[in-house]
Amino acid sequence: MLNLHPVSERDLSDLRRFEVGNRAFFEAHINARPASYYADGGIESAIATARREAEADTGHQFLIRDIAGALIGRINLSQIKRKHYHSCELGYRIAESENGKGYAKEAVRLVLEKAFGELGLVRVEAKARAGNAGSIQVLQRNGFTEFGRSTRSFQLHDEWEDMLYFECRAPGR
């Protein structure tokens, strides 16, 4: 059982531990955050930005906690477009020690409930590297369907990768 809650200043120390403790793991699979993110005030600034985006309804970032309250991941709905689209983009990251336990699948399910319920969105899009079988599986098991592929469109560690594009629509849409 997982809980999602909006990121806030109360989460600063947990979030710092999570980000710093998983930095090498994340950077092995996705491009690195800027060094300023990890410097004094960087994570505080990111939390403030997340709060502003939530207030403006342009993005919603949630922390993923297990039943005991441990921070195990992050999930966000970004690039929210309301007029004419009612859509957003999904992103998530799970702590290295928690990978393979089904948490990403459950967190995506929970955030889709929020997106299609209280946020009133009708379409959620996601991207995954063509070689990222775990993320592709998480998306497909949550009802996402692939709608496109871009070749050699993403550079990671000096290698060009293909990207796959997925969509999920609100039930009945």
Coordinates of C-alpha atoms in Angstrom, one line a residue:
M1 CA 0.0 0.0 0.0
L2 CA 1.4 3.4 -1.0
N3 CA 0.4 7.0 -0.3
L4 CA 1.0 9.9 -2.6
H5 CA 1.1 13.4 -1.2
P6 CA 2.1 16.8 -2.7
V7 CA 5.7 17.7 -2.1
S8 CA 6.1 20.4 0.6
E9 CA 8.7 22.1 2.8
R10 CA 8.0 19.4 5.5
D11 CA 9.6 16.9 3.2
L12 CA 12.9 18.6 2.8
S13 CA 15.2 16.3 4.9
D14 CA 13.5 13.1 3.5
L15 CA 13.7 14.5 0.0
R16 CA 17.3 15.5 0.3
R17 CA 18.2 11.9 1.6
F18 CA 16.2 10.3 -1.2
E19 CA 17.8 12.5 -4.0
V20 CA 21.4 12.3 -2.7
G21 CA 21.2 8.6 -1.8
N22 CA 19.8 7.6 -5.2
R23 CA 21.7 10.2 -7.3
A24 CA 24.2 7.7 -8.9
F25 CA 21.4 5.2 -9.6
F26 CA 19.2 7.8 -11.3
E27 CA 22.1 9.3 -13.3
A28 CA 22.9 5.8 -14.7
H29 CA 19.5 5.7 -16.3
I30 CA 18.5 9.3 -17.0
N31 CA 20.4 12.6 -17.5
A32 CA 21.7 14.2 -14.4
R33 CA 20.0 17.0 -12.6
P34 CA 22.2 20.2 -12.6
A35 CA 24.8 20.3 -9.8
S36 CA 22.9 23.3 -8.4
Y37 CA 20.0 21.0 -7.5
Y38 CA 22.2 19.3 -4.9
A39 CA 23.9 22.5 -3.7
D40 CA 22.7 24.5 -0.6
G41 CA 19.2 25.7 -1.3
G42 CA 18.8 23.7 -4.5
I43 CA 16.2 21.2 -3.2
E44 CA 14.5 24.0 -1.3
S45 CA 14.2 25.9 -4.5
A46 CA 12.8 22.8 -6.3
I47 CA 10.1 22.4 -3.6
A48 CA 9.1 26.1 -3.9
T49 CA 8.9 25.7 -7.7
A50 CA 6.7 22.6 -7.3
R51 CA 4.4 24.5 -4.9
R52 CA 4.1 27.4 -7.4
E53 CA 3.3 25.0 -10.3
A54 CA 0.7 23.2 -8.2
E55 CA -1.0 26.6 -7.3
A56 CA -0.9 27.6 -11.0
D57 CA -2.1 24.1 -12.1
T58 CA 0.8 23.7 -14.5
G59 CA 2.2 20.7 -12.7
H60 CA 1.7 18.5 -9.7
Q61 CA 4.5 16.7 -7.9
F62 CA 3.9 13.9 -5.4
L63 CA 6.1 12.0 -3.1
I64 CA 5.5 8.2 -2.9
R65 CA 5.6 6.8 0.7
D66 CA 5.2 3.2 1.8
I67 CA 2.7 2.2 4.5
A68 CA 5.4 2.9 7.2
G69 CA 5.9 6.4 5.8
A70 CA 9.3 5.9 4.2
L71 CA 9.9 8.0 1.1
I72 CA 10.5 5.5 -1.8
G73 CA 9.8 7.6 -4.9
R74 CA 8.5 10.6 -6.7
I75 CA 5.9 10.9 -9.3
N76 CA 4.7 14.0 -11.2
L77 CA 2.2 15.3 -13.7
S78 CA 3.9 18.1 -15.6
Q79 CA 3.3 20.3 -18.6
I80 CA -0.4 20.5 -17.9
K81 CA -2.4 21.9 -20.7
R82 CA -6.0 22.8 -19.9
K83 CA -7.7 24.6 -22.7
H84 CA -8.5 22.3 -25.7
Y85 CA -6.2 19.5 -24.3
H86 CA -6.8 18.7 -20.7
S87 CA -3.5 16.7 -20.8
C88 CA -0.2 16.3 -19.0
E89 CA 3.0 14.4 -19.0
L90 CA 3.8 11.7 -16.4
G91 CA 7.3 11.2 -14.9
Y92 CA 8.4 9.1 -11.9
R93 CA 11.5 7.7 -10.1
I94 CA 11.7 5.0 -7.5
A95 CA 14.6 4.5 -5.1
E96 CA 17.1 1.9 -6.2
S97 CA 16.4 -0.2 -3.1
E98 CA 12.7 -0.3 -3.9
N99 CA 12.9 -1.2 -7.6
G100 CA 11.2 -4.4 -8.7
K101 CA 8.7 -4.5 -5.9
G102 CA 5.7 -3.2 -7.9
Y103 CA 5.8 0.3 -6.4
A104 CA 6.1 2.1 -9.7
K105 CA 3.0 0.2 -11.1
E106 CA 1.0 1.1 -8.0
A107 CA 2.2 4.8 -7.9
V108 CA 1.2 5.2 -11.6
R109 CA -2.2 3.8 -10.9
L110 CA -2.7 6.1 -8.0
V111 CA -1.6 9.2 -9.9
L112 CA -3.8 8.3 -12.8
E113 CA -6.8 8.2 -10.4
K114 CA -5.8 11.8 -9.3
A115 CA -5.3 13.0 -12.9
F116 CA -8.6 11.6 -14.2
G117 CA -10.5 12.3 -10.9
E118 CA -9.8 15.5 -8.9
L119 CA -7.6 17.1 -11.6
G120 CA -10.1 16.5 -14.4
L121 CA -7.5 15.6 -17.0
V122 CA -8.5 13.4 -19.9
R123 CA -5.1 12.4 -21.4
V124 CA -1.8 11.5 -19.7
E125 CA 1.3 11.1 -21.9
A126 CA 4.6 9.4 -20.9
K127 CA 8.0 8.7 -22.6
A128 CA 10.4 5.9 -22.1
R129 CA 13.7 4.9 -23.6
A130 CA 13.2 2.0 -26.0
G131 CA 15.6 -0.1 -23.9
N132 CA 13.8 0.6 -20.6
A133 CA 11.8 -2.6 -20.3
G134 CA 10.7 -1.9 -16.7
S135 CA 9.2 1.5 -17.4
I136 CA 7.5 0.3 -20.6
Q137 CA 6.0 -2.6 -18.6
V138 CA 4.8 -0.2 -15.8
L139 CA 3.1 2.0 -18.4
Q140 CA 1.5 -0.8 -20.3
R141 CA 0.2 -2.5 -17.1
N142 CA -1.5 0.8 -16.3
G143 CA -3.4 1.0 -19.6
F144 CA -0.9 3.2 -21.6
T145 CA -0.6 2.4 -25.3
E146 CA 2.3 3.3 -27.5
F147 CA 1.6 5.9 -30.1
G148 CA 5.0 6.8 -31.5
R149 CA 8.7 6.4 -31.6
S150 CA 11.5 8.9 -32.2
T151 CA 14.8 7.5 -33.3
R152 CA 18.1 8.6 -31.9
S153 CA 16.4 11.5 -30.2
F154 CA 17.7 11.3 -26.7
Q155 CA 21.4 11.3 -25.6
L156 CA 22.4 9.5 -22.4
H157 CA 26.1 9.0 -21.6
D158 CA 27.2 10.0 -25.1
E159 CA 24.9 7.4 -26.7
W160 CA 21.8 8.3 -28.7
E161 CA 18.7 6.4 -27.7
D162 CA 15.3 6.0 -29.3
M163 CA 12.3 7.2 -27.3
L164 CA 8.8 5.6 -27.1
Y165 CA 5.7 7.7 -26.6
F166 CA 2.7 6.5 -24.7
E167 CA -0.8 7.8 -23.8
C168 CA -3.5 6.9 -21.4
R169 CA -7.0 8.3 -21.6
A170 CA -9.5 8.8 -18.8
P171 CA -12.1 6.0 -18.7
G172 CA -14.9 6.6 -21.2
R173 CA -12.9 9.2 -23.2

